[in-house]
Short mmCIF file of C-alpha atoms in Angstrom, two decimals:
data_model
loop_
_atom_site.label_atom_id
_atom_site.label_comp_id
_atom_site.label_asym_id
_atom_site.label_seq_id
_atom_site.Cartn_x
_atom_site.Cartn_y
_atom_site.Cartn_z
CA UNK D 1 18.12 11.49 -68.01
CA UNK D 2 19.69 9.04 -70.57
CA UNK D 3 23.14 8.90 -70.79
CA UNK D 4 25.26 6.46 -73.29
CA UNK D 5 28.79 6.01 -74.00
CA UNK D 6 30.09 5.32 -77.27
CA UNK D 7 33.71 4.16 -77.88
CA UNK D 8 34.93 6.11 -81.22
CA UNK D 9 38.33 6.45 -83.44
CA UNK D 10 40.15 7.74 -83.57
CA UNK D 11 41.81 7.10 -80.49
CA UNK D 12 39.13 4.73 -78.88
CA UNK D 13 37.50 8.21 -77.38
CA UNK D 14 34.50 8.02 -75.41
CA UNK D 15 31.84 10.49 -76.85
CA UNK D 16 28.70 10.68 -74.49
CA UNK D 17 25.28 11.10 -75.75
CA UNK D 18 22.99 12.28 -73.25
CA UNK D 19 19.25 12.95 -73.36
CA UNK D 20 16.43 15.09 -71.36
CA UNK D 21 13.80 12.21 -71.34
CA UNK D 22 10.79 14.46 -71.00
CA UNK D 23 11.63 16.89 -74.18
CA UNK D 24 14.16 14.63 -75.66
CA UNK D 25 16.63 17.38 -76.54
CA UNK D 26 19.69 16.09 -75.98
CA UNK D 27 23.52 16.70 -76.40
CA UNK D 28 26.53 14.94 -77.02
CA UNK D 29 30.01 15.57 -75.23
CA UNK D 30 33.19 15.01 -77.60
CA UNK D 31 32.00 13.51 -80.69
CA UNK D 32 35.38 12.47 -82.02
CA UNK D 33 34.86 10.58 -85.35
CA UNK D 34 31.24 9.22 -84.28
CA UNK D 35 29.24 11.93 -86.09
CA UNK D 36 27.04 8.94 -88.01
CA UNK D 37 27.14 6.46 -85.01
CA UNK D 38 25.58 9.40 -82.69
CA UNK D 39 23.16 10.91 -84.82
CA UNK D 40 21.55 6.92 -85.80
CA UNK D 41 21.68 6.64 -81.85
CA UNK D 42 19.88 10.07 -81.58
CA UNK D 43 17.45 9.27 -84.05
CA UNK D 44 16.55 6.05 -82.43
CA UNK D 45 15.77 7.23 -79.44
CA UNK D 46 13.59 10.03 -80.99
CA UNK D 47 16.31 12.57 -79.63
CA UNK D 48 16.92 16.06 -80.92
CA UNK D 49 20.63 17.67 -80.80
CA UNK D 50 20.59 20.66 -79.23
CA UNK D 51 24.24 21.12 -78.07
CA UNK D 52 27.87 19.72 -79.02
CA UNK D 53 30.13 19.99 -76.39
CA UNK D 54 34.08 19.44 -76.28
CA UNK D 55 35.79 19.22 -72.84
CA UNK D 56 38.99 20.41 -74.83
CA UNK D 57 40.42 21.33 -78.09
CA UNK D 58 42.35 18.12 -79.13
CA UNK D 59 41.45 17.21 -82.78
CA UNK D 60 40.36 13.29 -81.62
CA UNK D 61 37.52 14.39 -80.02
CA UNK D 62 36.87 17.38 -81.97
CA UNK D 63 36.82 15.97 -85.27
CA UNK D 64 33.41 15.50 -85.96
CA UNK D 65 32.14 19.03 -84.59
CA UNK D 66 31.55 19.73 -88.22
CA UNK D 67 29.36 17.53 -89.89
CA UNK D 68 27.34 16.78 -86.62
CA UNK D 69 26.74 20.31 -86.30
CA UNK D 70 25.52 20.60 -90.15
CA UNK D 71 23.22 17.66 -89.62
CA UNK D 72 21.37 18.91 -86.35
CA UNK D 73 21.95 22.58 -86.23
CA UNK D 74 23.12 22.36 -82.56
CA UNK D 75 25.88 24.69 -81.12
CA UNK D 76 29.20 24.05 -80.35
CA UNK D 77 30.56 24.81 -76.79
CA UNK D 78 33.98 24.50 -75.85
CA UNK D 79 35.68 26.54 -73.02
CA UNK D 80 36.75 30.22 -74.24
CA UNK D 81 41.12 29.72 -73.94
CA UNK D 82 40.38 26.40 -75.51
CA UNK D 83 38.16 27.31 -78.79
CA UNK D 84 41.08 28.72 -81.06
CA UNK D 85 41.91 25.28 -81.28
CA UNK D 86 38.96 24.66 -83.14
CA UNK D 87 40.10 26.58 -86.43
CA UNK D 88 43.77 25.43 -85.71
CA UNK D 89 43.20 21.77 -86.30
CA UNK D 90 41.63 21.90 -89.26
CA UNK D 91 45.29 23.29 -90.98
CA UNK D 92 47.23 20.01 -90.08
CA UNK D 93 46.39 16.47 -89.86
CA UNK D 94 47.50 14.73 -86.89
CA UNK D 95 49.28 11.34 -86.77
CA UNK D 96 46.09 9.70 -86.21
CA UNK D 97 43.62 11.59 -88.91
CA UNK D 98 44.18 11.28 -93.06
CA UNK D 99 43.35 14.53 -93.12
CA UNK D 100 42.35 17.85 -91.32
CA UNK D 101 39.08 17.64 -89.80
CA UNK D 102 36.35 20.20 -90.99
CA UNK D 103 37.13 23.59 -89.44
CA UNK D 104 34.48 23.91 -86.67
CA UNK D 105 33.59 27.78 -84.67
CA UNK D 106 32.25 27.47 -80.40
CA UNK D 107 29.27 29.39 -80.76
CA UNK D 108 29.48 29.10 -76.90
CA UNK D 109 32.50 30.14 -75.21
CA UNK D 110 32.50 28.64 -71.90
CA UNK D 111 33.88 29.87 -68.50
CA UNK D 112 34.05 28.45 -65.27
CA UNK D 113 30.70 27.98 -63.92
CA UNK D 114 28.90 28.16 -66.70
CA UNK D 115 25.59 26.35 -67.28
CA UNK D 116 24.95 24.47 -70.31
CA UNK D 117 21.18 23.58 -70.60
CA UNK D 118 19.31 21.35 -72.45
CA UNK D 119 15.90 20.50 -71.12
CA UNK D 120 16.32 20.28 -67.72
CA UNK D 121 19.74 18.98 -67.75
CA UNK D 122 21.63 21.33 -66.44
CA UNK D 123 25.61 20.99 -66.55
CA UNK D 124 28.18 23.19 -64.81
CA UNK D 125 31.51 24.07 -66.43
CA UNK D 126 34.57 23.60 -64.66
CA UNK D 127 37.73 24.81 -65.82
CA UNK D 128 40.51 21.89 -65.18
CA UNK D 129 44.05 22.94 -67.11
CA UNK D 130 46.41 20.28 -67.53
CA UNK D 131 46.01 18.69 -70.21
CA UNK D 132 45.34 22.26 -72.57
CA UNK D 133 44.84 25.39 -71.33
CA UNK D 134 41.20 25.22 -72.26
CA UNK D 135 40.30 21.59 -70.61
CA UNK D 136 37.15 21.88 -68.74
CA UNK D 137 34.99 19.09 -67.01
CA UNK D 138 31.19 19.43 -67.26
CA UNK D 139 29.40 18.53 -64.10
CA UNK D 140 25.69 17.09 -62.92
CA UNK D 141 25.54 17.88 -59.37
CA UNK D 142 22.04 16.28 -58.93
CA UNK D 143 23.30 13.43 -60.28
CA UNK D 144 26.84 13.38 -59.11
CA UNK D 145 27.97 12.92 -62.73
CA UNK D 146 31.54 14.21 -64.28
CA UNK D 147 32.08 14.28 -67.81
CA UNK D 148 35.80 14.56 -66.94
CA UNK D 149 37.53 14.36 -70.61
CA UNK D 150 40.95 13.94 -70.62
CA UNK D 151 41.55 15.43 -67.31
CA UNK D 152 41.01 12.14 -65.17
CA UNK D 153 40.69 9.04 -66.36
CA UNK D 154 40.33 5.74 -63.93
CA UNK D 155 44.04 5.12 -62.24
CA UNK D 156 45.30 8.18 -64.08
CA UNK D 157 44.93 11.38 -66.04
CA UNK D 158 45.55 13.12 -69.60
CA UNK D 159 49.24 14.33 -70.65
CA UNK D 160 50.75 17.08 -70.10
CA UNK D 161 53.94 16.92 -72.12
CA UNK D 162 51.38 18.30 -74.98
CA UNK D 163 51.42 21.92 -76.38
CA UNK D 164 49.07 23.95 -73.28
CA UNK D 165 50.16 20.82 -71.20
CA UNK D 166 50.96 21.57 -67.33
CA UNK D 167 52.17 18.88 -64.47
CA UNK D 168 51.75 21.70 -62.00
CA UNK D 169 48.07 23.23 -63.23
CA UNK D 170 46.99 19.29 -63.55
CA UNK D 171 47.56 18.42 -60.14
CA UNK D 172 45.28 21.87 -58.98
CA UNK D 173 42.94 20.21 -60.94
CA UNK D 174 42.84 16.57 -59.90
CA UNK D 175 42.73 17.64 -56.19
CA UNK D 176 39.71 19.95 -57.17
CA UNK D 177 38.20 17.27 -58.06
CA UNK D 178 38.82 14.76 -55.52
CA UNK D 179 36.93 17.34 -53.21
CA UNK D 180 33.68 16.08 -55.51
CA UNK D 181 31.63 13.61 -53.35
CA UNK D 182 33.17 10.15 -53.36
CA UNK D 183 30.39 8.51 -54.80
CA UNK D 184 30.38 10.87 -57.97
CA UNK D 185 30.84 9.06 -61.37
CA UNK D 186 33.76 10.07 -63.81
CA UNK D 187 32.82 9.34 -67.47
CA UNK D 188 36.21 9.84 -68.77
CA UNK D 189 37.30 10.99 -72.34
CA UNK D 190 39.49 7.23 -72.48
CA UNK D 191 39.17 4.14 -70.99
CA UNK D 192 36.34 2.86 -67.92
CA UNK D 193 34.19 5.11 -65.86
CA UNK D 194 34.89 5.07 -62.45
CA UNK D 195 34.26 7.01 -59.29
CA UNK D 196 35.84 9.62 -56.96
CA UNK D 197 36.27 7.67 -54.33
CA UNK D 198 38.43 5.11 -55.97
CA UNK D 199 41.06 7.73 -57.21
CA UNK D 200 43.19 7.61 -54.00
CA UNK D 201 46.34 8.35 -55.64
CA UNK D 202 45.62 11.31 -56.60
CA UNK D 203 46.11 12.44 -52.52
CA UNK D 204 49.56 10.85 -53.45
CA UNK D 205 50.56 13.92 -55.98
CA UNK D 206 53.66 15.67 -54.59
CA UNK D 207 54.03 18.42 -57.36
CA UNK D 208 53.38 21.98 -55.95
CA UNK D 209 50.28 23.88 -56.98
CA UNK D 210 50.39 26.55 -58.57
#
């Protein structure tokens, strides 16, 4: 399995291209405004684009759901509470965009513990509100690999003074995931990858679950 990061605007996201070596379907998490720096990447690796997946509906990492889609004819997945957002942010441009993204549609609605394949990578969906209702990490367990998004980052995690936003639904889901073995890899949606094990303070959290 290949996996590469790619640092995109418009808020220095990380959008992940990964690839089935044998097959070389492949499919990229969170494309944000990366749509032509993924798809030369792709190409050059002799990759096909199976799948498009956010870990949540924010419009920086959703933007280019669009015109990636057009280009490779792969389906968007996004977790179901999260994939209204989809049509949503394509009626307003935030701070950071010059204009609405295209509108994009999940063509699969995610769920907790639902598989997304593509060759034989196989990634489980698990739902980790916080940040939105709809945030959702997507996880290797053969690899011990977290696409985490904007859920954890390294030292920290994703707002939750935003619309959907929860302190008390973020913890649940940081300490769900500091059960994850301590070697396991976060690829974050900002910032450095890091691992579990290095996330101490998040056995610091005092905020009652909920």
């Amino acid at each position: 399995m290949i996996v590469e990061s790619f640092r995109l605007p418009p808020l220095d996201d990380n959008a992940y291209l990964v690839v089935d070596e044998a097959t070389r379907e492949a499919l990229i998490i969170d494309p944000a405004l990366g749509a032509q720096t993924l798809l030369a990447r792709a190409q050059e690796l002799g990759a096909t684009v199976k799948v498009i997946l956010n870990t949540h509906g924010h419009p920086d990492h959703t933007a280019d759901n669009a015109p990636l889609q057009a280009a490779t004819g792969a389906k968007i997945g996004i977790f179901e509470v999260d994939a209204g957002r989809l049509s949503r942010n394509a009626r307003e441009a935030p701070w950071y965009l010059s204009a609405p993204p295209p509108a994009s549609k999940a063509d699969l609605l995610l769920k907790e513990g639902s598989e997304v394949r593509v060759g034989s990578i196989v990634l489980t969906t698990l739902h980790t509100p916080g940040h939105t209702e709809g945030s959702a990490c997507f996880y290797r367990a053969a690899e011990a690999l977290l696409f985490s998004g904007d859920t954890l980052f390294a030292g920290s995690c994703g707002r939750t003074d935003v619309q959907g936003g929860s302190p008390a639904r973020m913890v649940s889901s940081l300490r769900r995931l500091a059960q994850l073995p301590p070697a396991t890899r976060i690829l974050p949606g900002h910032g450095p990858e890091t691992i579990i094990e290095r996330e101490t303070w998040i056995a610091d959290l005092a905020y009652p679950v909920v």
